[in-house]
Tab-separated table of C-alpha atoms in Angstrom:
chain	number	residue	atom	x	y	z
A	580	MET	CA	-11.144	-23.109	13.866
A	581	ALA	CA	-12.393	-22.429	10.346
A	582	GLY	CA	-14.921	-24.878	8.947
A	583	THR	CA	-15.891	-26.513	12.217
A	584	PRO	CA	-19.663	-27.182	12.031
A	585	GLY	CA	-19.516	-29.116	15.316
A	586	LEU	CA	-18.674	-25.904	17.140
A	587	LEU	CA	-21.654	-24.135	15.585
A	588	LEU	CA	-24.005	-26.947	16.566
A	589	LEU	CA	-22.676	-26.773	20.122
A	590	LEU	CA	-23.763	-23.143	20.318
A	591	LEU	CA	-27.408	-24.265	20.383
A	592	CYS	CA	-27.032	-26.798	23.186
A	593	ALA	CA	-29.801	-26.799	25.795
A	594	VAL	CA	-29.072	-27.814	29.370
A	595	GLY	CA	-31.551	-29.934	31.304
A	596	PRO	CA	-34.636	-29.753	29.065
A	597	VAL	CA	-37.965	-30.085	30.864
A	598	SER	CA	-40.127	-32.987	29.795
A	599	PRO	CA	-43.381	-31.777	28.225
A	600	PHE	CA	-45.112	-34.906	29.518
A	601	SER	CA	-44.705	-34.070	33.202
A	602	THR	CA	-47.988	-34.045	35.147
A	603	HIS	CA	-47.454	-30.426	36.227
A	604	TRP	CA	-45.635	-29.307	33.114
A	605	LYS	CA	-45.468	-25.584	32.380
A	606	PRO	CA	-43.932	-24.023	29.259
A	607	THR	CA	-40.537	-23.293	30.786
A	608	TRP	CA	-37.651	-21.113	29.614
A	609	PRO	CA	-34.865	-23.546	28.618
A	610	ALA	CA	-31.357	-23.203	30.039
A	611	TYR	CA	-28.595	-22.761	27.466
A	612	ARG	CA	-24.828	-22.957	27.476
A	613	LEU	CA	-24.299	-19.563	25.940
A	614	PRO	CA	-21.281	-18.642	23.844
A	615	VAL	CA	-19.310	-15.444	24.362
A	616	VAL	CA	-19.019	-12.802	21.644
A	617	LEU	CA	-16.244	-10.326	22.469
A	618	PRO	CA	-14.791	-7.353	20.564
A	619	GLN	CA	-11.272	-8.019	19.256
A	620	SER	CA	-10.451	-4.838	17.364
A	621	THR	CA	-12.191	-1.580	16.445
A	622	PHE	CA	-11.239	0.843	13.703
A	623	ASN	CA	-12.675	4.052	12.269
A	624	LEU	CA	-14.614	4.119	9.012
A	625	ALA	CA	-15.186	6.915	6.523
A	626	GLU	CA	-18.104	9.255	7.096
A	627	PRO	CA	-21.346	7.443	6.243
A	628	GLU	CA	-23.932	8.368	3.650
A	629	PHE	CA	-27.587	8.806	4.556
A	630	GLY	CA	-29.266	8.512	1.179
A	631	ALA	CA	-31.303	5.328	1.407
A	632	GLU	CA	-35.095	5.504	1.339
A	633	ALA	CA	-36.730	3.926	4.361
A	634	LYS	CA	-38.119	0.512	3.441
A	635	LEU	CA	-40.629	-0.519	6.061
A	636	GLU	CA	-40.560	-4.176	5.052
A	637	VAL	CA	-38.040	-6.668	3.703
A	638	SER	CA	-38.815	-9.256	1.048
A	639	SER	CA	-37.033	-12.475	0.158
A	640	SER	CA	-37.869	-15.399	-2.111
A	641	CYS	CA	-35.750	-17.857	-0.090
A	642	GLY	CA	-38.219	-19.725	2.103
A	643	PRO	CA	-37.912	-22.328	4.868
A	644	GLN	CA	-36.696	-25.169	2.636
A	645	CYS	CA	-34.230	-22.853	0.898
A	646	HIS	CA	-32.767	-21.808	4.250
A	647	LYS	CA	-32.747	-25.346	5.648
A	648	GLY	CA	-30.813	-26.537	2.614
A	649	ALA	CA	-28.130	-23.867	2.942
A	650	PRO	CA	-24.720	-25.071	4.202
A	651	LEU	CA	-23.674	-24.204	7.741
A	652	PRO	CA	-21.403	-21.152	7.823
A	653	THR	CA	-17.818	-21.669	8.896
A	654	TYR	CA	-16.462	-20.279	12.146
A	655	GLU	CA	-14.693	-17.482	10.269
A	656	GLU	CA	-17.863	-16.608	8.365
A	657	VAL	CA	-19.875	-16.403	11.583
A	658	LYS	CA	-17.257	-14.068	13.061
A	659	GLN	CA	-17.616	-11.843	10.004
A	660	TYR	CA	-21.422	-11.826	10.250
A	661	LEU	CA	-21.333	-10.950	13.981
A	662	SER	CA	-18.786	-8.176	13.555
A	663	TYR	CA	-20.669	-4.915	13.664
A	664	GLU	CA	-20.818	-1.298	12.649
A	665	THR	CA	-21.512	1.485	15.155
A	666	LEU	CA	-22.922	4.849	14.119
A	667	TYR	CA	-22.591	7.754	16.574
A	668	ALA	CA	-24.780	10.843	16.898
A	669	ASN	CA	-21.929	13.081	15.689
A	670	GLY	CA	-21.905	11.229	12.348
A	671	SER	CA	-18.756	9.156	12.921
A	672	ARG	CA	-18.769	5.382	12.650
A	673	THR	CA	-16.591	2.411	13.521
A	674	GLU	CA	-16.345	-1.277	12.677
A	675	THR	CA	-15.683	-3.827	15.401
A	676	GLN	CA	-14.414	-7.327	14.702
A	677	VAL	CA	-15.336	-10.027	17.216
A	678	GLY	CA	-14.157	-13.351	18.571
A	679	ILE	CA	-16.444	-16.218	19.543
A	680	TYR	CA	-15.744	-18.471	22.519
A	681	VAL	CA	-17.527	-21.432	24.082
A	682	LEU	CA	-16.924	-21.643	27.828
A	683	ARG	CA	-17.079	-24.944	29.655
A	684	SER	CA	-19.119	-25.119	32.813
A	685	GLY	CA	-17.252	-23.409	35.636
A	686	GLN	CA	-14.635	-21.918	33.329
A	687	GLY	CA	-13.467	-18.422	34.205
A	688	GLU	CA	-12.696	-15.512	31.935
A	689	SER	CA	-11.480	-16.333	28.453
A	690	PRO	CA	-10.896	-14.557	25.590
A	691	GLY	CA	-37.785	-11.351	-5.617
A	692	LYS	CA	-40.497	-11.100	-7.805
A	693	SER	CA	-42.673	-7.952	-8.086
A	694	ARG	CA	-45.888	-8.617	-6.215
A	695	ARG	CA	-48.233	-6.700	-3.949
A	696	LYS	CA	-47.617	-7.790	-0.369
A	697	ARG	CA	-50.778	-7.625	1.723
A	698	GLN	CA	-49.400	-9.197	4.891
A	699	ILE	CA	-53.017	-9.759	5.972
A	700	TYR	CA	-54.213	-13.371	5.984
A	701	GLY	CA	-57.972	-13.795	5.667
A	702	TYR	CA	-59.843	-11.974	8.435
A	703	ASP	CA	-57.742	-9.148	9.902
A	704	SER	CA	-56.967	-10.428	13.408
A	705	ARG	CA	-55.087	-7.368	14.682
A	706	PHE	CA	-56.214	-5.425	17.761
A	707	SER	CA	-55.701	-1.665	18.097
A	708	ILE	CA	-54.768	-0.823	21.688
A	709	PHE	CA	-56.649	2.265	22.951
A	710	GLY	CA	-56.579	4.221	26.200
A	711	LYS	CA	-53.691	5.154	28.435
A	712	ASP	CA	-54.615	2.408	30.920
A	713	PHE	CA	-53.465	-0.128	28.298
A	714	LEU	CA	-50.938	1.816	26.241
A	715	LEU	CA	-48.929	2.928	29.263
A	716	ASN	CA	-48.929	-0.493	30.920
A	717	TYR	CA	-46.611	-3.438	30.354
A	718	PRO	CA	-46.139	-5.152	27.909
A	719	PHE	CA	-47.655	-2.629	25.439
A	720	SER	CA	-45.633	0.241	26.946
A	721	THR	CA	-42.413	-1.402	25.726
A	722	SER	CA	-43.329	-0.710	22.074
A	723	VAL	CA	-41.884	2.518	20.658
A	724	LYS	CA	-41.857	4.227	17.264
A	725	LEU	CA	-38.735	5.117	15.271
A	726	SER	CA	-38.561	8.435	13.425
A	727	THR	CA	-37.754	6.444	10.256
A	728	GLY	CA	-41.218	4.852	10.460
A	729	CYS	CA	-40.580	1.460	12.075
A	730	THR	CA	-41.294	-0.006	15.508
A	731	GLY	CA	-38.835	-0.864	18.269
A	732	THR	CA	-38.959	-2.495	21.714
A	733	LEU	CA	-37.444	-1.347	25.002
A	734	VAL	CA	-34.967	-4.018	26.141
A	735	ALA	CA	-32.975	-2.076	28.762
A	736	GLU	CA	-32.926	1.290	30.549
A	737	LYS	CA	-31.473	3.065	27.498
A	738	HIS	CA	-31.703	0.506	24.701
A	739	VAL	CA	-34.188	-0.260	21.922
A	740	LEU	CA	-34.154	-3.396	19.749
A	741	THR	CA	-35.395	-3.045	16.170
A	742	ALA	CA	-34.817	-4.325	12.618
A	743	ALA	CA	-31.595	-3.374	10.838
A	744	HIS	CA	-33.456	-2.400	7.661
A	745	CYS	CA	-35.187	0.386	9.616
A	746	ILE	CA	-31.899	2.318	9.693
A	747	HIS	CA	-29.684	0.699	7.018
A	748	ASP	CA	-30.563	-0.788	3.630
A	749	GLY	CA	-27.507	-3.042	3.478
A	750	LYS	CA	-25.440	-0.524	1.544
A	751	THR	CA	-25.984	2.823	3.243
A	752	TYR	CA	-27.909	4.406	6.099
A	753	VAL	CA	-31.533	5.452	5.762
A	754	LYS	CA	-32.360	9.152	5.453
A	755	GLY	CA	-32.880	10.666	8.882
A	756	THR	CA	-30.724	8.127	10.723
A	757	GLN	CA	-28.145	10.819	11.557
A	758	LYS	CA	-30.856	12.448	13.714
A	759	LEU	CA	-32.669	9.262	14.692
A	760	ARG	CA	-35.281	9.597	17.426
A	761	VAL	CA	-37.451	7.158	19.353
A	762	GLY	CA	-41.072	8.059	20.148
A	763	PHE	CA	-42.941	7.141	23.339
A	764	LEU	CA	-46.725	7.378	23.446
A	765	LYS	CA	-47.965	9.800	26.126
A	766	PRO	CA	-51.452	11.072	27.020
A	767	LYS	CA	-52.417	14.258	25.195
A	768	PHE	CA	-54.249	16.639	27.536
A	769	LYS	CA	-56.490	19.423	26.247
A	770	ASP	CA	-56.004	22.951	27.561
A	771	GLY	CA	-53.138	21.780	29.751
A	772	GLY	CA	-55.427	19.672	31.937
A	773	ARG	CA	-53.875	16.650	33.603
A	774	GLY	CA	-56.635	15.041	35.599
A	775	ALA	CA	-59.643	14.893	33.313
A	776	ASN	CA	-61.611	11.691	33.565
A	777	ASN	CA	-62.504	10.540	30.060
A	778	SER	CA	-63.892	7.157	31.079
A	779	SER	CA	-67.429	8.214	30.112
A	780	SER	CA	-66.354	9.177	26.590
A	781	ALA	CA	-66.938	6.727	23.750
A	782	MET	CA	-63.888	8.089	21.931
A	783	PRO	CA	-60.417	6.726	22.792
A	784	GLU	CA	-58.163	9.118	24.661
A	785	LYS	CA	-55.812	11.064	22.389
A	786	MET	CA	-52.129	10.231	22.663
A	787	LYS	CA	-48.986	11.903	21.388
A	788	PHE	CA	-45.353	10.901	20.940
A	789	GLN	CA	-42.581	12.212	23.141
A	790	TRP	CA	-39.229	11.805	21.370
A	791	ILE	CA	-35.733	10.920	22.669
A	792	ARG	CA	-32.636	11.215	20.472
A	793	VAL	CA	-30.470	8.154	19.775
A	794	LYS	CA	-26.834	8.259	20.936
A	795	ARG	CA	-25.512	5.391	18.805
A	796	THR	CA	-26.643	2.373	16.789
A	797	HIS	CA	-25.171	-1.117	16.297
A	798	VAL	CA	-25.811	-3.125	13.104
A	799	PRO	CA	-24.270	-6.595	12.483
A	800	LYS	CA	-22.077	-6.953	9.406
A	801	GLY	CA	-24.142	-9.995	8.441
A	802	TRP	CA	-26.824	-7.500	7.449
A	803	ILE	CA	-24.499	-5.012	5.771
A	804	LYS	CA	-22.515	-7.699	3.952
A	805	GLY	CA	-25.420	-9.982	3.182
A	806	ASN	CA	-28.409	-7.862	2.192
A	807	ALA	CA	-27.789	-8.566	-1.504
A	808	ASN	CA	-28.317	-12.288	-0.909
A	809	ASP	CA	-30.478	-14.535	1.242
A	810	ILE	CA	-28.269	-14.555	4.345
A	811	GLY	CA	-29.152	-10.907	5.027
A	812	MET	CA	-32.587	-11.557	6.524
A	813	ASP	CA	-30.972	-13.764	9.192
A	814	TYR	CA	-29.205	-10.671	10.570
A	815	ASP	CA	-31.975	-8.094	10.234
A	816	TYR	CA	-31.658	-6.647	13.739
A	817	ALA	CA	-30.103	-3.545	15.311
A	818	LEU	CA	-29.716	-2.034	18.760
A	819	LEU	CA	-30.210	1.659	19.504
A	820	GLU	CA	-28.773	3.378	22.581
A	821	LEU	CA	-30.728	6.436	23.747
A	822	LYS	CA	-29.141	9.661	24.975
A	823	LYS	CA	-31.013	9.365	28.276
A	824	PRO	CA	-32.961	6.681	30.192
A	825	HIS	CA	-36.602	6.256	29.198
A	826	LYS	CA	-37.814	5.408	32.758
A	827	ARG	CA	-40.225	2.707	31.626
A	828	LYS	CA	-40.385	-0.982	32.360
A	829	PHE	CA	-38.615	-2.898	29.588
A	830	MET	CA	-38.723	-6.466	28.326
A	831	LYS	CA	-35.604	-8.621	28.531
A	832	ILE	CA	-34.283	-10.520	25.547
A	833	GLY	CA	-34.095	-14.321	25.592
A	834	VAL	CA	-32.866	-17.151	23.403
A	835	SER	CA	-35.624	-18.317	21.069
A	836	PRO	CA	-36.793	-21.827	22.058
A	837	PRO	CA	-37.833	-24.299	19.346
A	838	ALA	CA	-41.343	-23.569	18.070
A	839	LYS	CA	-42.710	-26.787	19.593
A	840	GLN	CA	-41.735	-25.485	23.050
A	841	LEU	CA	-43.587	-22.169	22.678
A	842	PRO	CA	-46.855	-21.923	24.660
A	843	GLY	CA	-49.524	-23.011	22.215
A	844	GLY	CA	-46.924	-22.711	19.459
A	845	ARG	CA	-47.750	-18.985	19.353
A	846	ILE	CA	-45.873	-15.703	19.288
A	847	HIS	CA	-47.020	-12.138	20.106
A	848	PHE	CA	-45.951	-8.653	19.013
A	849	SER	CA	-47.208	-5.059	18.921
A	850	GLY	CA	-46.270	-2.411	16.371
A	851	TYR	CA	-47.218	0.840	14.671
A	852	ASP	CA	-48.745	-0.471	11.429
A	853	ASN	CA	-48.964	2.218	8.745
A	854	ASP	CA	-52.607	1.536	7.895
A	855	ARG	CA	-53.625	2.526	11.453
A	856	PRO	CA	-51.703	5.769	11.991
A	857	GLY	CA	-51.147	6.717	15.616
A	858	ASN	CA	-52.410	3.354	16.856
A	859	LEU	CA	-50.431	0.620	18.559
A	860	VAL	CA	-51.567	-2.677	17.046
A	861	TYR	CA	-51.285	-6.020	18.876
A	862	ARG	CA	-51.481	-9.490	17.333
A	863	PHE	CA	-50.670	-13.130	18.030
A	864	CYS	CA	-50.537	-16.198	15.819
A	865	ASP	CA	-49.113	-19.690	15.376
A	866	VAL	CA	-45.601	-20.335	14.097
A	867	LYS	CA	-45.913	-22.188	10.788
A	868	ASP	CA	-42.261	-23.146	10.259
A	869	GLU	CA	-38.785	-22.316	11.498
A	870	THR	CA	-35.125	-22.439	10.612
A	871	TYR	CA	-32.156	-21.914	12.903
A	872	ASP	CA	-32.353	-18.130	12.313
A	873	LEU	CA	-35.961	-17.401	11.305
A	874	LEU	CA	-39.564	-17.927	12.438
A	875	TYR	CA	-42.216	-18.164	9.710
A	876	GLN	CA	-45.744	-17.154	10.666
A	877	GLN	CA	-48.872	-15.536	9.282
A	878	CYS	CA	-49.477	-12.844	11.876
A	879	ASP	CA	-51.393	-10.035	10.203
A	880	ALA	CA	-49.077	-7.044	9.806
A	881	GLN	CA	-48.485	-3.984	7.649
A	882	PRO	CA	-45.358	-1.892	6.941
A	883	GLY	CA	-44.470	0.076	10.050
A	884	ALA	CA	-44.674	-3.002	12.272
A	885	SER	CA	-41.161	-3.992	11.160
A	886	GLY	CA	-38.749	-4.008	14.078
A	887	SER	CA	-41.380	-5.080	16.610
A	888	GLY	CA	-40.134	-7.367	19.350
A	889	VAL	CA	-41.631	-10.871	19.081
A	890	TYR	CA	-42.251	-12.241	22.565
A	891	VAL	CA	-43.664	-15.155	24.539
A	892	ARG	CA	-44.520	-15.712	28.202
A	893	MET	CA	-43.001	-18.782	29.869
A	894	TRP	CA	-42.193	-20.101	33.320
A	895	LYS	CA	-38.872	-19.061	34.889
A	896	ARG	CA	-37.731	-21.949	37.090
A	897	GLN	CA	-35.053	-20.062	39.031
A	898	GLN	CA	-37.386	-17.260	40.142
A	899	GLN	CA	-40.536	-19.401	40.162
A	900	LYS	CA	-42.529	-16.902	38.144
A	901	TRP	CA	-43.933	-16.234	34.678
A	902	GLU	CA	-41.837	-13.956	32.507
A	903	ARG	CA	-42.163	-12.450	29.042
A	904	LYS	CA	-39.035	-12.212	26.896
A	905	ILE	CA	-38.241	-10.952	23.416
A	906	ILE	CA	-37.229	-13.988	21.347
A	907	GLY	CA	-37.171	-12.374	17.902
A	908	ILE	CA	-37.542	-9.260	15.763
A	909	PHE	CA	-40.293	-8.938	13.181
A	910	SER	CA	-38.535	-8.404	9.852
A	911	GLY	CA	-41.117	-8.366	7.090
A	912	HIS	CA	-42.958	-10.200	4.370
A	913	GLN	CA	-41.861	-13.145	2.288
A	914	TRP	CA	-43.486	-15.118	-0.452
A	915	VAL	CA	-42.172	-18.515	-1.429
A	916	ASP	CA	-42.759	-20.742	-4.420
A	917	MET	CA	-44.036	-23.924	-2.740
A	918	ASN	CA	-44.257	-26.661	-5.387
A	919	GLY	CA	-45.355	-24.232	-8.067
A	920	SER	CA	-47.822	-22.222	-5.949
A	921	PRO	CA	-46.954	-19.023	-4.050
A	922	GLN	CA	-47.113	-19.154	-0.253
A	923	ASP	CA	-47.100	-16.022	1.895
A	924	PHE	CA	-45.244	-15.701	5.193
A	925	ASN	CA	-44.331	-12.973	7.604
A	926	VAL	CA	-40.857	-13.530	9.007
A	927	ALA	CA	-39.198	-12.856	12.354
A	928	VAL	CA	-35.472	-13.092	13.063
A	929	ARG	CA	-34.840	-15.490	15.952
A	930	ILE	CA	-32.546	-14.522	18.811
A	931	THR	CA	-30.137	-17.456	18.695
A	932	PRO	CA	-27.513	-18.087	21.409
A	933	LEU	CA	-24.910	-16.199	19.344
A	934	LYS	CA	-27.215	-13.257	18.683
A	935	TYR	CA	-28.204	-13.182	22.345
A	936	ALA	CA	-24.538	-13.054	23.362
A	937	GLN	CA	-23.915	-10.211	20.914
A	938	ILE	CA	-26.976	-8.093	21.754
A	939	CYS	CA	-26.518	-8.644	25.489
A	940	TYR	CA	-22.894	-7.504	25.258
A	941	TRP	CA	-24.000	-4.388	23.374
A	942	ILE	CA	-26.348	-3.633	26.280
A	943	LYS	CA	-24.257	-4.692	29.283
A	944	GLY	CA	-20.681	-4.249	28.074
A	945	ASN	CA	-19.634	-7.288	30.126
A	946	TYR	CA	-20.008	-10.879	28.957
A	947	LEU	CA	-20.227	-12.118	32.574
A	948	ASP	CA	-23.670	-10.474	32.712
A	949	CYS	CA	-24.734	-12.411	29.597
A	950	ARG	CA	-24.396	-15.999	30.754
A	951	GLU	CA	-28.122	-16.671	31.166
A	952	GLY	CA	-30.395	-16.609	28.126
């Protein structure tokens, strides 16, 4: 199987694309033939170290053309990248090696340079979300804060999707990860009151974080193995499992469609930017470029927004309804030498069919529940 680029191209095969020129065309979630990513073997690792400083952004000098010119990984390399490390609340950790399978239709079970990074482009187009009527309602209520300083998104009853660099720097775990918590914004009532009507007040209602401990984390080996080179940013994602359900509506993950199929060519995400402490900040912007694994855009963002779930709203044919899905994870800032002049980008990691299969299995524990992206 090693060195079979045809197999890798097959993993991004859409089924029955909708013509954008239809009279009643709606931006529709594509159907994909999804691969299967299954654990093959798991073994214990030595006790981890927790000495890394939290870096709330990731930088890389390898831009769109650099990534597009990179050779396709072999089948064996992809298996290595999708193998993953699990850290448990008691401090133990394991490594799991995976197998990758492509099922036919109807088939049954089968095995840089130093530079100040503003991340703001021209006029600051971010919106701070105030008031419990917005903060506690979907989709803003799916955004949560990590105790290491990043943002995450609720993607299941007990699971949070975030960036890998928020908990691991590629070599060791970030300080505080052994007692990692996830914060949920809640109304802050004065004097124990619970029914005060603040609608007449010009000041936004005060909010506070309620924290839930993390039970375990999953980080792909593509991040741990590759952070010293340019492949690392492609795998800058992690899944956190909480110790108890959060009891909020969550946003499902989905396979990232090509940028030209996104409604208006735009993406959206909300995060806890450091320059607006205590505020949830929403933004949207156009996708400027893309590779198989990354989306390049100029959404205004600051450190702290890393790990935010990038989402779009598209039409779901099967259910005949509009649905938002997470299609990527905001990773950080990148500047690229474009023909001798520096060009700034903010970068999001795309959820490809393989990454969808992996993350979905982490959540569901059964690949049969991960056949629809």
